[in-house]
Tab-separated table of C-alpha atoms in Angstrom:
chain	number	residue	atom	x	y	z
K	229	LEU	CA	-17.119	2.454	-5.125
K	230	ASN	CA	-19.080	-0.164	-7.068
K	231	SER	CA	-16.096	-2.506	-7.383
K	232	VAL	CA	-15.456	-2.348	-3.626
K	233	SER	CA	-19.128	-2.953	-2.885
K	234	LEU	CA	-19.328	-5.910	-5.264
K	235	HIS	CA	-16.193	-7.349	-3.661
K	236	PHE	CA	-17.822	-7.421	-0.227
K	237	ILE	CA	-21.161	-8.567	-1.609
K	238	ALA	CA	-19.353	-11.559	-3.142
K	239	ARG	CA	-17.993	-12.410	0.291
K	240	GLY	CA	-21.348	-11.962	2.006
K	241	ARG	CA	-23.442	-14.028	-0.419
K	242	PRO	CA	-22.197	-17.497	0.690
K	243	LEU	CA	-22.842	-16.654	4.333
K	244	PHE	CA	-26.266	-15.197	3.612
K	245	HIS	CA	-27.292	-18.377	1.798
K	246	MET	CA	-25.667	-20.654	4.417
K	247	LEU	CA	-23.086	-21.996	2.005
K	248	SER	CA	-19.746	-23.486	3.034
K	249	PRO	CA	-16.766	-23.242	2.933
K	250	VAL	CA	-16.519	-19.533	3.587
K	251	ASP	CA	-13.705	-17.277	2.353
K	252	LEU	CA	-11.307	-16.397	5.156
K	253	GLY	CA	-10.511	-12.995	3.653
K	254	ALA	CA	-12.728	-11.004	6.026
K	255	MET	CA	-15.177	-11.317	8.884
K	256	PRO	CA	-18.780	-11.632	7.695
K	257	LEU	CA	-20.722	-8.627	8.969
K	258	PHE	CA	-19.839	-6.015	6.376
K	259	GLY	CA	-20.224	-8.436	3.471
K	260	VAL	CA	-23.651	-9.605	4.634
K	261	ALA	CA	-24.723	-6.022	5.381
K	262	SER	CA	-23.656	-4.929	1.894
K	263	LEU	CA	-25.626	-7.773	0.333
K	264	VAL	CA	-28.769	-7.102	2.381
K	265	ALA	CA	-28.567	-3.376	1.652
K	266	GLY	CA	-28.434	-4.057	-2.097
K	267	ASN	CA	-25.161	-2.165	-2.197
K	268	SER	CA	-24.354	-2.804	-5.884
K	269	THR	CA	-25.434	0.168	-7.998
K	270	GLY	CA	-24.116	3.719	-7.878
K	271	PRO	CA	-27.204	5.247	-6.197
K	272	GLU	CA	-27.371	2.401	-3.670
K	273	VAL	CA	-23.713	2.861	-2.778
K	274	GLN	CA	-24.198	6.597	-2.281
K	275	THR	CA	-27.311	5.982	-0.160
K	276	LEU	CA	-25.471	3.521	2.070
K	277	TRP	CA	-22.514	5.901	2.290
K	278	LEU	CA	-24.799	8.693	3.526
K	279	LEU	CA	-26.660	6.359	5.893
K	280	LEU	CA	-23.444	5.191	7.530
K	281	SER	CA	-22.292	8.798	7.894
K	282	LEU	CA	-25.597	9.742	9.516
K	283	LEU	CA	-25.473	6.790	11.915
K	284	ILE	CA	-21.906	7.659	12.921
K	285	CYS	CA	-22.961	11.231	13.708
K	286	VAL	CA	-26.036	10.045	15.644
K	287	SER	CA	-23.838	7.650	17.632
K	288	GLY	CA	-21.384	10.488	18.223
K	289	TYR	CA	-24.166	12.678	19.577
K	290	SER	CA	-25.327	9.922	21.922
K	291	LEU	CA	-21.754	9.363	23.115
K	292	GLY	CA	-21.208	13.053	23.851
K	293	CYS	CA	-24.572	13.276	25.642
K	294	MET	CA	-23.729	10.376	27.929
K	295	LEU	CA	-20.264	11.756	28.636
K	296	ALA	CA	-20.954	15.452	29.214
K	297	GLY	CA	-24.409	16.583	28.077
K	298	ARG	CA	-26.145	17.817	24.921
K	299	THR	CA	-23.551	20.433	23.979
K	300	ALA	CA	-20.862	17.777	24.165
K	301	GLY	CA	-23.091	15.571	22.012
K	302	VAL	CA	-23.199	18.200	19.291
K	303	ALA	CA	-19.426	18.691	19.537
K	304	ALA	CA	-18.759	14.948	19.338
K	305	ALA	CA	-21.065	14.544	16.330
K	306	ALA	CA	-19.349	17.468	14.610
K	307	ALA	CA	-15.929	15.933	15.288
K	308	LEU	CA	-17.009	12.614	13.792
K	309	PHE	CA	-18.445	14.372	10.741
K	310	ALA	CA	-15.217	16.316	10.282
K	311	GLY	CA	-13.226	13.105	10.582
K	312	GLN	CA	-15.260	11.454	7.844
K	313	THR	CA	-14.790	14.367	5.466
K	314	SER	CA	-11.138	15.104	6.274
K	315	PRO	CA	-8.866	15.059	3.192
K	316	LEU	CA	-6.127	13.631	5.432
K	317	LEU	CA	-7.989	10.337	5.938
K	318	PHE	CA	-8.928	7.769	3.302
K	319	PHE	CA	-12.345	7.037	4.754
K	320	ASP	CA	-13.693	4.322	2.449
K	321	MET	CA	-16.870	2.303	2.982
K	322	GLU	CA	-15.239	-0.423	5.090
K	323	GLN	CA	-13.476	2.113	7.322
K	324	ARG	CA	-16.728	4.024	7.698
K	325	PHE	CA	-18.536	0.846	8.720
K	326	TYR	CA	-15.915	-0.054	11.318
K	327	CYS	CA	-15.862	3.503	12.664
K	328	LEU	CA	-19.568	3.003	13.363
K	329	MET	CA	-18.796	-0.270	15.168
K	330	LEU	CA	-16.154	1.411	17.351
K	331	THR	CA	-18.441	4.351	18.119
K	332	LEU	CA	-21.192	1.974	19.235
K	333	VAL	CA	-18.728	0.132	21.486
K	334	ALA	CA	-17.669	3.495	22.954
K	335	ASN	CA	-21.336	4.279	23.626
K	336	ALA	CA	-21.707	1.008	25.514
K	337	PHE	CA	-18.675	1.941	27.632
K	338	ALA	CA	-20.135	5.371	28.443
K	339	ILE	CA	-23.370	4.087	29.997
K	340	THR	CA	-23.683	4.680	33.746
K	341	LEU	CA	-27.450	4.376	34.346
K	342	PHE	CA	-27.696	0.625	34.899
K	343	SER	CA	-26.171	-1.802	37.366
K	344	PRO	CA	-22.529	-2.858	36.839
K	345	LEU	CA	-23.541	-6.321	35.630
K	346	ALA	CA	-26.033	-4.855	33.151
K	347	ARG	CA	-23.368	-2.470	31.850
K	348	ARG	CA	-20.873	-5.304	31.405
K	349	SER	CA	-23.528	-7.248	29.494
K	350	ILE	CA	-24.167	-4.310	27.155
K	351	GLU	CA	-20.426	-3.847	26.639
K	352	GLY	CA	-19.984	-7.546	25.908
K	353	CYS	CA	-22.739	-7.504	23.296
K	354	ALA	CA	-21.277	-4.429	21.597
K	355	ILE	CA	-17.794	-5.968	21.453
K	356	GLY	CA	-19.269	-9.249	20.228
K	357	VAL	CA	-21.002	-7.534	17.309
K	358	SER	CA	-17.746	-5.761	16.449
K	359	PHE	CA	-16.018	-9.171	16.312
K	360	LEU	CA	-18.193	-10.002	13.294
K	361	ALA	CA	-16.807	-6.954	11.496
K	362	ARG	CA	-13.110	-7.191	12.434
K	363	SER	CA	-10.993	-9.054	14.953
K	364	VAL	CA	-9.219	-5.904	16.196
K	365	LEU	CA	-10.858	-5.974	19.645
K	366	CYS	CA	-10.145	-9.674	20.238
K	367	TRP	CA	-7.780	-8.969	23.165
K	368	LEU	CA	-10.056	-6.369	24.763
K	369	PRO	CA	-12.260	-8.858	26.702
K	370	PRO	CA	-9.260	-10.313	28.604
K	371	VAL	CA	-8.100	-6.761	29.376
K	372	LEU	CA	-11.536	-5.814	30.720
K	373	ALA	CA	-11.760	-9.052	32.717
K	374	ALA	CA	-8.365	-8.344	34.285
K	375	LEU	CA	-9.506	-4.839	35.249
K	376	GLU	CA	-12.607	-6.287	36.911
K	377	LEU	CA	-10.503	-8.715	38.946
K	378	ALA	CA	-8.104	-5.921	39.876
K	379	ALA	CA	-11.028	-4.042	41.446
K	380	VAL	CA	-12.040	-6.994	43.636
K	381	LYS	CA	-11.501	-5.031	46.874
K	382	ILE	CA	-13.909	-2.300	45.729
K	383	ALA	CA	-16.598	-4.405	44.050
K	384	GLY	CA	-16.385	-7.532	46.174
K	385	ALA	CA	-15.187	-10.961	45.100
K	386	LYS	CA	-18.545	-12.265	43.842
K	387	ARG	CA	-19.456	-9.273	41.705
K	388	ALA	CA	-15.918	-8.912	40.366
K	389	LEU	CA	-15.853	-12.558	39.326
K	390	ILE	CA	-19.251	-12.362	37.610
K	391	SER	CA	-18.310	-9.134	35.833
K	392	ALA	CA	-14.995	-10.600	34.720
K	393	ASN	CA	-16.715	-13.663	33.288
K	394	LEU	CA	-19.272	-11.515	31.464
K	395	SER	CA	-16.525	-9.333	29.991
K	396	LEU	CA	-14.462	-12.339	28.951
K	397	VAL	CA	-17.047	-14.827	27.671
K	398	LEU	CA	-20.057	-12.892	26.357
K	399	PRO	CA	-18.359	-11.239	23.320
K	400	PHE	CA	-17.084	-14.564	21.990
K	401	LEU	CA	-20.586	-16.068	22.011
K	402	PHE	CA	-21.350	-13.851	19.017
K	403	LEU	CA	-18.810	-15.864	17.018
K	404	LEU	CA	-20.769	-19.126	17.344
K	405	PRO	CA	-22.642	-18.677	14.020
K	406	TRP	CA	-19.298	-17.943	12.353
K	407	LEU	CA	-17.781	-21.103	13.855
K	408	MET	CA	-20.608	-23.218	12.424
K	409	PHE	CA	-18.970	-22.968	9.003
K	410	LYS	CA	-15.982	-25.049	7.992
K	411	GLN	CA	-13.800	-22.304	6.625
K	412	GLY	CA	-10.804	-22.390	4.362
K	413	PRO	CA	-8.959	-25.204	2.617
K	414	GLN	CA	-8.436	-27.245	5.798
K	415	LYS	CA	-12.202	-27.453	6.386
K	416	ARG	CA	-11.941	-26.537	10.041
K	417	PRO	CA	-13.583	-23.752	12.051
K	418	THR	CA	-11.453	-20.706	12.813
K	419	LEU	CA	-12.187	-18.110	15.462
K	420	PHE	CA	-11.417	-15.101	13.250
K	421	ASP	CA	-10.416	-14.485	9.630
K	422	GLY	CA	-6.639	-14.803	10.070
K	423	ARG	CA	-5.878	-11.322	8.716
K	424	ALA	CA	-4.125	-10.243	11.920
K	425	GLU	CA	-1.570	-13.094	11.801
K	426	TRP	CA	0.507	-11.079	9.348
K	427	ASN	CA	0.739	-8.169	11.796
K	428	VAL	CA	1.463	-10.380	14.803
K	429	VAL	CA	4.303	-12.279	13.112
K	430	THR	CA	5.988	-9.310	11.455
K	431	GLY	CA	5.535	-7.211	14.598
K	432	ALA	CA	7.259	-9.880	16.675
K	433	MET	CA	10.153	-9.677	14.201
K	434	GLY	CA	10.504	-5.948	14.896
K	435	LYS	CA	9.029	-4.801	11.584
K	436	VAL	CA	7.278	-1.455	11.644
K	437	SER	CA	4.778	-1.902	8.807
K	438	THR	CA	3.260	-4.742	6.859
K	439	PHE	CA	4.410	-5.512	3.306
K	440	GLU	CA	3.578	-7.643	0.304
K	441	GLY	CA	4.781	-11.235	0.448
K	442	ASP	CA	4.555	-14.493	2.389
K	443	TYR	CA	5.095	-13.684	6.065
K	444	ARG	CA	5.368	-17.366	6.993
K	445	LYS	CA	8.145	-17.881	4.487
K	446	LEU	CA	9.900	-14.761	5.760
K	447	ALA	CA	9.717	-16.038	9.331
K	448	GLY	CA	10.642	-19.614	8.376
K	449	MET	CA	7.389	-20.791	9.921
K	450	PRO	CA	5.512	-23.860	8.582
K	451	ASP	CA	1.828	-23.513	7.679
K	452	SER	CA	0.827	-25.804	10.530
K	453	GLU	CA	2.444	-23.679	13.255
K	454	ASN	CA	0.307	-21.342	15.348
K	455	ALA	CA	1.236	-17.751	14.505
K	456	THR	CA	0.482	-16.353	17.968
K	457	LEU	CA	2.608	-18.944	19.763
K	458	TRP	CA	5.436	-18.415	17.271
K	459	ALA	CA	5.263	-14.665	17.864
K	460	ALA	CA	5.347	-15.125	21.659
K	461	LYS	CA	8.456	-17.291	21.418
K	462	ARG	CA	10.076	-14.818	19.035
K	463	ILE	CA	9.470	-11.897	21.409
K	464	ILE	CA	10.894	-13.851	24.356
K	465	THR	CA	14.022	-14.899	22.470
K	466	HIS	CA	14.579	-11.547	20.690
K	467	PRO	CA	13.352	-8.909	23.183
K	468	LEU	CA	15.606	-6.076	22.007
K	469	GLU	CA	14.554	-6.515	18.382
K	470	TYR	CA	10.909	-6.433	19.406
K	471	ALA	CA	11.403	-3.425	21.716
K	472	ALA	CA	13.062	-1.490	18.893
K	473	GLY	CA	10.071	-2.218	16.674
K	474	VAL	CA	7.670	-1.042	19.387
K	475	GLY	CA	9.538	2.261	19.698
K	476	LYS	CA	9.547	2.842	15.951
K	477	ARG	CA	5.850	2.038	15.637
K	478	ALA	CA	4.969	4.366	18.517
K	479	TRP	CA	6.840	7.191	16.820
K	480	LEU	CA	5.254	6.401	13.447
K	481	LEU	CA	1.701	6.486	14.815
K	482	LEU	CA	2.325	9.638	16.836
K	483	ALA	CA	4.022	11.427	13.951
K	484	THR	CA	1.161	10.780	11.513
K	485	HIS	CA	-1.587	12.527	13.528
K	486	PRO	CA	0.102	14.190	16.542
K	487	ALA	CA	-2.586	16.792	17.268
K	488	VAL	CA	-5.430	14.269	17.538
K	489	ILE	CA	-3.506	11.660	19.531
K	490	LEU	CA	-1.723	14.060	21.900
K	491	SER	CA	-4.858	16.084	22.661
K	492	TRP	CA	-6.757	12.880	23.407
K	493	LEU	CA	-3.940	11.589	25.654
K	494	ILE	CA	-3.738	14.842	27.641
K	495	LEU	CA	-7.509	15.057	28.129
K	496	ALA	CA	-7.684	11.372	29.050
K	497	LEU	CA	-5.166	12.005	31.824
K	498	LEU	CA	-6.993	15.108	33.050
K	499	LEU	CA	-10.311	13.229	33.227
K	500	ARG	CA	-8.940	9.944	34.539
K	501	GLN	CA	-11.132	10.256	37.658
K	502	ASN	CA	-14.321	10.522	35.594
K	503	PRO	CA	-15.749	6.963	35.380
K	504	SER	CA	-17.455	7.402	31.991
K	505	PHE	CA	-14.469	8.994	30.288
K	506	ARG	CA	-12.098	6.535	31.946
K	507	ARG	CA	-14.068	3.573	30.614
K	508	VAL	CA	-14.371	4.985	27.085
K	509	ASN	CA	-10.688	5.857	27.019
K	510	ILE	CA	-9.820	2.206	27.678
K	511	LEU	CA	-11.034	1.556	24.129
K	512	GLY	CA	-8.793	4.242	22.626
K	513	ALA	CA	-5.786	3.169	24.698
K	514	TYR	CA	-6.290	-0.468	23.708
K	515	PHE	CA	-6.573	0.370	20.005
K	516	LEU	CA	-3.408	2.477	19.989
K	517	ALA	CA	-1.491	-0.041	22.106
K	518	LEU	CA	-2.400	-2.850	19.715
K	519	ASN	CA	-1.068	-0.870	16.755
K	520	ILE	CA	2.140	-0.199	18.660
K	521	ALA	CA	2.578	-3.799	19.796
K	522	PHE	CA	2.377	-5.266	16.280
K	523	SER	CA	3.191	-4.075	12.774
K	524	SER	CA	0.881	-1.320	11.663
K	525	GLU	CA	0.114	1.206	8.954
K	526	GLU	CA	-1.283	4.706	9.017
K	527	ARG	CA	-4.555	3.516	7.487
K	528	TYR	CA	-5.185	1.241	10.476
K	529	LEU	CA	-5.934	4.344	12.558
K	530	VAL	CA	-8.497	5.804	10.165
K	531	SER	CA	-11.481	4.232	11.922
K	532	ILE	CA	-10.408	5.307	15.446
K	533	LEU	CA	-9.114	8.850	14.858
K	534	PRO	CA	-12.558	10.475	14.386
K	535	LEU	CA	-13.721	8.749	17.576
K	536	LEU	CA	-10.710	10.031	19.519
K	537	SER	CA	-11.516	13.526	18.243
K	538	ALA	CA	-15.135	13.138	19.352
K	539	VAL	CA	-14.111	12.029	22.857
K	540	SER	CA	-11.655	14.935	23.059
K	541	ALA	CA	-14.359	17.408	22.036
K	542	ALA	CA	-16.657	16.105	24.768
K	543	ALA	CA	-13.787	16.113	27.265
K	544	LEU	CA	-13.022	19.781	26.623
K	545	LEU	CA	-16.599	20.671	27.518
K	546	ALA	CA	-16.436	18.504	30.645
K	547	LEU	CA	-13.343	20.289	31.996
K	548	GLY	CA	-13.648	23.121	34.455
K	549	ARG	CA	-17.292	22.615	35.310
K	550	LYS	CA	-19.569	20.111	36.975
K	551	ASN	CA	-20.182	17.247	34.602
K	552	SER	CA	-23.865	16.997	33.649
K	553	PRO	CA	-24.294	14.088	31.284
K	554	ALA	CA	-27.633	13.486	29.578
K	555	GLN	CA	-27.633	9.710	29.959
K	556	LYS	CA	-31.293	9.070	29.088
K	557	GLU	CA	-31.194	11.139	25.909
K	558	GLY	CA	-27.863	9.588	24.987
K	559	LEU	CA	-29.270	6.096	25.481
K	560	LEU	CA	-32.181	6.891	23.191
K	561	PHE	CA	-29.903	7.958	20.347
K	562	PHE	CA	-27.507	5.086	21.078
K	563	ALA	CA	-30.394	2.656	20.697
K	564	ALA	CA	-31.335	4.269	17.371
K	565	GLY	CA	-27.769	4.116	16.121
K	566	ALA	CA	-27.414	0.488	17.170
K	567	VAL	CA	-30.803	-0.880	16.091
K	568	LEU	CA	-31.196	0.804	12.711
K	569	PRO	CA	-28.205	-1.001	11.105
K	570	LEU	CA	-29.640	-4.339	12.295
């Protein structure tokens, strides 16, 4: 645990002291948080470990409350606790931290008390903070913006356009401090840390999982070429190869944790008319779709599986009876879970 903590502290120190260039190996939030928390000695590591676990459970309770009431909150918190302690998942400190980020984003999606524009603003802020931890949700804002535009007949053109812009633009504003640094050997700003390029390129080639080695050399791609554009061209010119990879990855992800994923999928379909569950389930569907679209590994799902279990637990309690969410109580615990880490 100490070696992992010191590794992230070393990455967070240059950012904390406004030094440049910055290592591209990871987004800054966890490294800076580890440094600020003094996460270097054994007792400090254990304290942070317990604190993250507590915050995840608190955020799970708030999520369940907003979805289906206090009993669902307890069930969701219990599911998240079980996920953290499961011997089937390697739930290290970084995975624990990102599970908290995803749970907070899910909380933002579950809010129904405020106006639509206020809710989109809260969602955008939550996604923006998650960007500083990992780039996994980078395609979620365009997806949400497209959904807003698709509902133009219901919401009206003006509100749909404003909501779409909030969903699309607001999260990326949180990357402005990150872009202030000239990162990497080319001394130029980069939007994210570049870790996902490996998955995008190898996924476009039909590979199921990542592997050790130089992915650019494997693909015959020069260092100056944009990985995303290369992958798009590869998919267009080799559609059958890519489709075969998608099928294999879907089977791999389903076969690793079938009970959790299938139960969540079934309950998501049953509660598709519930606006809170429908919105939260967009996050789960996006996360799974991303891991199917590009090369993946079982460990990539570790941070989302406890959340899917928590949503399923709340969904079971919402079935067969009138939904009675405790939005105000959920918001209170959501605020605690979101503010305390900051």
